[in-house]
Every structure is written in structure tokens, then in C-alpha cells.
CSV table of C-alpha atoms in Angstrom, one decimal:
chain,number,residue,atom,x,y,z
B,1,UNK,CA,43.2,29.5,100.8
B,2,UNK,CA,40.4,31.9,101.3
B,3,UNK,CA,37.6,31.6,98.5
B,4,UNK,CA,34.4,32.9,99.6
B,5,UNK,CA,34.0,36.1,101.7
B,6,UNK,CA,30.8,36.8,103.5
B,7,UNK,CA,29.4,40.3,104.2
B,8,UNK,CA,28.4,41.6,106.7
B,9,UNK,CA,30.5,40.1,109.4
B,10,UNK,CA,27.6,40.6,111.7
B,11,UNK,CA,23.8,41.3,111.3
B,12,UNK,CA,21.3,42.0,114.1
B,13,UNK,CA,17.6,42.3,113.2
B,14,UNK,CA,14.2,42.0,114.8
B,15,UNK,CA,12.0,39.0,114.4
B,16,UNK,CA,9.9,39.2,111.4
B,17,UNK,CA,12.5,41.2,109.3
B,18,UNK,CA,14.3,39.8,106.3
B,19,UNK,CA,18.0,39.0,106.6
B,20,UNK,CA,20.3,39.3,103.7
B,21,UNK,CA,24.0,38.1,103.6
B,22,UNK,CA,26.4,38.3,100.9
B,23,UNK,CA,29.3,36.0,99.5
B,24,UNK,CA,31.8,37.0,97.2
B,25,UNK,CA,34.4,34.7,95.8
B,26,UNK,CA,37.5,35.1,93.5
B,27,UNK,CA,37.8,32.2,91.0
B,28,UNK,CA,35.1,30.4,88.9
B,29,UNK,CA,33.1,27.9,90.4
B,30,UNK,CA,31.0,24.8,89.7
B,31,UNK,CA,28.9,25.5,92.6
B,32,UNK,CA,28.2,27.3,95.8
B,33,UNK,CA,26.8,26.1,99.1
B,34,UNK,CA,25.3,27.8,102.1
B,35,UNK,CA,25.5,26.4,105.7
B,36,UNK,CA,24.4,27.2,109.0
B,37,UNK,CA,26.0,26.8,112.3
B,38,UNK,CA,24.4,27.2,115.8
B,39,UNK,CA,26.8,28.3,118.4
B,40,UNK,CA,29.6,25.7,118.9
B,41,UNK,CA,27.7,23.2,117.0
B,42,UNK,CA,28.4,21.4,113.6
B,43,UNK,CA,27.7,23.0,110.3
B,44,UNK,CA,24.4,22.1,108.5
B,45,UNK,CA,23.9,22.3,104.8
B,46,UNK,CA,21.1,24.6,103.7
B,47,UNK,CA,21.3,24.7,99.9
B,48,UNK,CA,23.5,24.3,96.9
B,49,UNK,CA,23.3,26.4,93.8
B,50,UNK,CA,25.1,25.4,90.7
B,51,UNK,CA,27.1,27.7,88.4
B,52,UNK,CA,24.3,27.6,85.6
B,53,UNK,CA,21.5,28.5,88.2
B,54,UNK,CA,20.5,32.0,89.0
B,55,UNK,CA,18.2,31.6,91.9
B,56,UNK,CA,17.1,28.8,94.2
B,57,UNK,CA,14.5,28.7,97.0
B,58,UNK,CA,14.1,26.3,100.1
B,59,UNK,CA,11.2,27.3,102.4
B,60,UNK,CA,11.9,30.8,103.7
B,61,UNK,CA,15.5,30.6,102.1
B,62,UNK,CA,16.3,32.4,98.8
B,63,UNK,CA,19.6,32.2,97.3
B,64,UNK,CA,20.9,34.0,94.3
B,65,UNK,CA,24.2,33.5,92.2
B,66,UNK,CA,25.5,36.2,89.9
B,67,UNK,CA,28.6,34.5,88.3
B,68,UNK,CA,29.6,37.7,86.4
B,69,UNK,CA,30.0,39.5,89.5
B,70,UNK,CA,31.2,36.4,91.5
B,71,UNK,CA,28.9,36.9,94.2
B,72,UNK,CA,25.9,35.1,95.9
B,73,UNK,CA,23.3,36.2,98.4
B,74,UNK,CA,21.3,34.5,100.9
B,75,UNK,CA,17.9,35.9,102.0
B,76,UNK,CA,15.9,34.5,105.0
B,77,UNK,CA,12.5,36.0,104.8
B,78,UNK,CA,10.3,36.7,108.0
B,79,UNK,CA,13.2,35.6,110.3
B,80,UNK,CA,12.6,34.0,113.8
B,81,UNK,CA,14.7,34.0,116.7
B,82,UNK,CA,15.6,30.5,116.0
B,83,UNK,CA,17.3,31.7,112.8
B,84,UNK,CA,20.1,33.1,115.1
B,85,UNK,CA,23.1,31.4,114.1
B,86,UNK,CA,26.3,31.9,111.9
B,87,UNK,CA,26.1,31.3,108.1
B,88,UNK,CA,28.9,30.2,105.9
B,89,UNK,CA,29.3,30.3,102.1
B,90,UNK,CA,31.3,27.5,100.6
B,91,UNK,CA,32.7,27.4,97.2
B,92,UNK,CA,34.5,24.6,95.1
B,93,UNK,CA,38.2,25.5,94.5
B,94,UNK,CA,40.9,23.7,92.8
B,95,UNK,CA,44.4,23.4,94.8
B,96,UNK,CA,47.9,23.8,93.3
B,97,UNK,CA,47.8,19.9,93.0
B,98,UNK,CA,44.7,20.1,90.9
B,99,UNK,CA,42.5,18.6,93.5
B,100,UNK,CA,39.1,20.1,93.8
B,101,UNK,CA,37.7,20.9,97.3
B,102,UNK,CA,35.3,23.1,99.2
B,103,UNK,CA,36.7,26.2,100.7
B,104,UNK,CA,34.6,28.1,103.5
B,105,UNK,CA,34.3,32.0,104.2
B,106,UNK,CA,34.5,33.3,107.7
B,107,UNK,CA,31.0,33.6,108.1
B,108,UNK,CA,28.1,36.2,109.0
B,109,UNK,CA,26.8,36.1,112.6
B,110,UNK,CA,23.1,36.6,112.5
B,111,UNK,CA,21.2,37.6,115.5
B,112,UNK,CA,17.3,37.8,115.2
B,113,UNK,CA,16.0,39.6,118.5
B,114,UNK,CA,12.6,38.5,119.7
M,1,UNK,CA,19.6,8.1,110.8
M,2,UNK,CA,22.3,9.6,108.8
M,3,UNK,CA,25.0,11.1,110.8
M,4,UNK,CA,28.7,11.7,111.6
M,5,UNK,CA,29.8,10.8,115.1
M,6,UNK,CA,33.2,12.2,116.6
M,7,UNK,CA,34.6,11.5,119.9
M,8,UNK,CA,35.4,13.0,122.3
M,9,UNK,CA,33.1,16.1,122.2
M,10,UNK,CA,35.2,17.8,124.9
M,11,UNK,CA,39.0,17.1,125.8
M,12,UNK,CA,41.5,19.0,127.9
M,13,UNK,CA,45.0,17.5,127.7
M,14,UNK,CA,48.6,18.7,128.1
M,15,UNK,CA,51.5,19.4,125.8
M,16,UNK,CA,53.0,16.4,124.2
M,17,UNK,CA,50.2,13.8,125.4
M,18,UNK,CA,49.2,12.0,122.1
M,19,UNK,CA,45.7,11.9,121.4
M,20,UNK,CA,43.1,10.6,118.7
M,21,UNK,CA,39.7,12.0,117.9
M,22,UNK,CA,37.6,9.3,116.3
M,23,UNK,CA,35.2,9.9,113.5
M,24,UNK,CA,32.5,7.7,112.1
M,25,UNK,CA,29.9,8.1,109.3
M,26,UNK,CA,27.0,5.8,108.4
M,27,UNK,CA,26.3,7.2,104.9
M,28,UNK,CA,28.8,4.9,102.9
M,29,UNK,CA,30.5,8.3,101.8
M,30,UNK,CA,33.6,8.0,99.7
M,31,UNK,CA,35.1,11.4,101.0
M,32,UNK,CA,35.9,12.4,104.7
M,33,UNK,CA,37.8,15.3,106.0
M,34,UNK,CA,38.8,17.2,109.0
M,35,UNK,CA,38.5,20.9,109.6
M,36,UNK,CA,39.7,23.1,112.6
M,37,UNK,CA,37.5,26.4,113.5
M,38,UNK,CA,39.2,29.4,115.1
M,39,UNK,CA,37.8,32.7,115.8
M,40,UNK,CA,38.7,35.1,113.0
M,41,UNK,CA,40.0,32.3,110.9
M,42,UNK,CA,36.8,30.4,109.8
M,43,UNK,CA,36.9,26.8,108.9
M,44,UNK,CA,40.1,25.4,107.7
M,45,UNK,CA,40.7,21.9,106.2
M,46,UNK,CA,43.3,19.7,107.9
M,47,UNK,CA,43.3,16.6,106.0
M,48,UNK,CA,40.9,14.8,103.7
M,49,UNK,CA,40.4,11.2,102.3
M,50,UNK,CA,39.1,10.4,99.0
M,51,UNK,CA,38.8,6.7,99.8
M,52,UNK,CA,40.1,4.0,101.9
M,53,UNK,CA,43.8,4.3,102.1
M,54,UNK,CA,44.0,7.5,100.2
M,55,UNK,CA,44.6,10.7,102.1
M,56,UNK,CA,45.9,14.1,101.3
M,57,UNK,CA,47.0,17.3,103.1
M,58,UNK,CA,44.5,19.9,103.4
M,59,UNK,CA,45.5,23.8,104.3
M,60,UNK,CA,46.8,23.4,107.8
M,61,UNK,CA,48.2,19.8,108.1
M,62,UNK,CA,51.2,20.4,110.3
M,63,UNK,CA,51.0,18.7,113.6
M,64,UNK,CA,48.4,16.1,112.5
M,65,UNK,CA,48.0,12.6,111.3
M,66,UNK,CA,45.1,10.7,109.7
M,67,UNK,CA,44.4,7.2,108.5
M,68,UNK,CA,41.7,5.7,106.5
M,69,UNK,CA,41.7,2.0,106.9
M,70,UNK,CA,38.0,1.6,106.8
M,71,UNK,CA,35.4,3.5,104.7
M,72,UNK,CA,33.3,4.6,107.7
M,73,UNK,CA,36.2,5.7,110.2
M,74,UNK,CA,38.5,8.6,109.8
M,75,UNK,CA,40.5,9.5,113.0
M,76,UNK,CA,42.7,12.5,113.5
M,77,UNK,CA,45.9,12.0,115.5
M,78,UNK,CA,47.7,14.5,117.2
M,79,UNK,CA,51.2,12.8,118.2
M,80,UNK,CA,52.4,15.6,120.3
M,81,UNK,CA,49.9,18.1,120.9
M,82,UNK,CA,50.9,21.8,121.4
M,83,UNK,CA,48.7,24.9,122.8
M,84,UNK,CA,48.3,26.2,119.2
M,85,UNK,CA,46.2,23.2,118.3
M,86,UNK,CA,43.6,24.4,121.0
M,87,UNK,CA,40.6,24.6,118.7
M,88,UNK,CA,37.2,23.1,117.7
M,89,UNK,CA,37.6,20.4,115.3
M,90,UNK,CA,35.0,19.1,112.8
M,91,UNK,CA,34.9,15.9,110.9
M,92,UNK,CA,32.7,15.8,107.7
M,93,UNK,CA,32.0,13.5,104.8
M,94,UNK,CA,30.3,13.9,101.6
M,95,UNK,CA,29.6,11.7,98.6
M,96,UNK,CA,31.9,13.6,96.3
M,97,UNK,CA,34.6,16.1,97.1
M,98,UNK,CA,32.6,19.2,96.4
M,99,UNK,CA,29.1,18.0,97.3
M,100,UNK,CA,27.0,18.8,100.2
M,101,UNK,CA,29.2,18.2,103.3
M,102,UNK,CA,27.8,16.4,106.5
M,103,UNK,CA,29.4,17.5,109.8
M,104,UNK,CA,29.9,15.8,113.2
M,105,UNK,CA,28.9,17.9,116.2
M,106,UNK,CA,32.5,19.1,116.9
M,107,UNK,CA,35.1,18.1,119.3
M,108,UNK,CA,36.6,21.1,121.5
M,109,UNK,CA,40.3,20.6,122.4
M,110,UNK,CA,42.4,22.3,124.8
M,111,UNK,CA,45.9,21.9,125.0
M,112,UNK,CA,47.6,23.2,128.1
């Protein structure tokens, strides 16, 4: 069951530029999370934003959430080559049995060129 | 160090040969889950467990089994692997089912 959809699928920028990735979802949520995955490695949690929050910062990361538009954005400022990775959003979703779980989008592949 | 450990990291096997991928976490987390990641399909949940002896199917459970006899361990069992189970598998744990997930490093499985 697909809940979050990231956009764009791929993004290539130069070092020092900002990178913006978007996530749209279909149903109401309690929270939305962003994860990072280096090629072939495990996902690493970046930030969680609750449905009653509009913006959150962590270092060079800025996440916004617009529940009226059912969308979130992840901004990485002053990007570095080491930021090259895939970025996923995950939203909580209730399945047919009523159980809550996290559902991941397909990710945005970010390439930061030195 | 808080971590989720899964083994093996890489495995090539043949159709029908039973295999187990182990997963262990040292954070005393209630919830554990297994995902598979395939190109173009993203991350899909196979099974999850809310506590010891409590497991439930995720989105793609066919061909897999799990068990949760101890809180820290959550092995994934492929009784009769088939080529369509060739994938990158991740184990993850979290304190509550929609909270921050901690992932293992992944197990890349190839079924010939």
C-alpha cells in the first residue's frame, strides 16, 4: 500500500547548492518521517515531524509539513558530496485490520557533484 | 552502541534450499519488522512483530515465515526460496510501531 510519494525521483546538483525533495501522501497522518539511505546500506532516520508541527530543523536539514495539501518537503542546505544518497519519506498508515504502521515512498535519489 | 544486526549480509542460494536470515537488536525495542527493497518498488514490509510471540503479516508475506521467541531476535525464514525472492532485505526495530525505525545494514539475497 503506497502512502508517500517522493518527487523528484532523481535530483542532481552541484556542491554548495540547496536540494529540495517533496513527499505527498493520501490519507491523514499522525507523523511523517524522512530517512536517508547510502547506496545498498540500511536506512538512517533523519527527522520526524508531527501532524501539528509545520516546520522542523536539524543541522542543515529543514522539513516542512502542510497537512492541508498532504505534502512535506525536505530541504538540505549547502549540500556536500557526502549528501549523495536516496531519501525516503515514511508516513504512518492504518491497514485494513486497523493496525498502524509506517509506509515508505519510493525515494528521491540525490547526487551532489563536487 | 545501539544497533540492529542481521546476518548474513550476502547470500547466494538455489531454489528450494531453506534459509534463515537472523536479526538481533540491542535496544530493548518492542517492535521489529522485515522489509524487502526492490528497484522501482521501494521498501515493502514483509512481516512485523509487536512483541514476543506476537507477529503479523505485512504487505508481501507470501513465501516467508518469522518467529519472535525472544525480544531481541526476529529471524526471517524462507522455507523454499524462489528466484522472485532475490532482493535486498532489511530488518528494523522501533519502540512503537510508528516511531523512529532503526535499520540493519541489509542482507542481499540471490536465489538461482
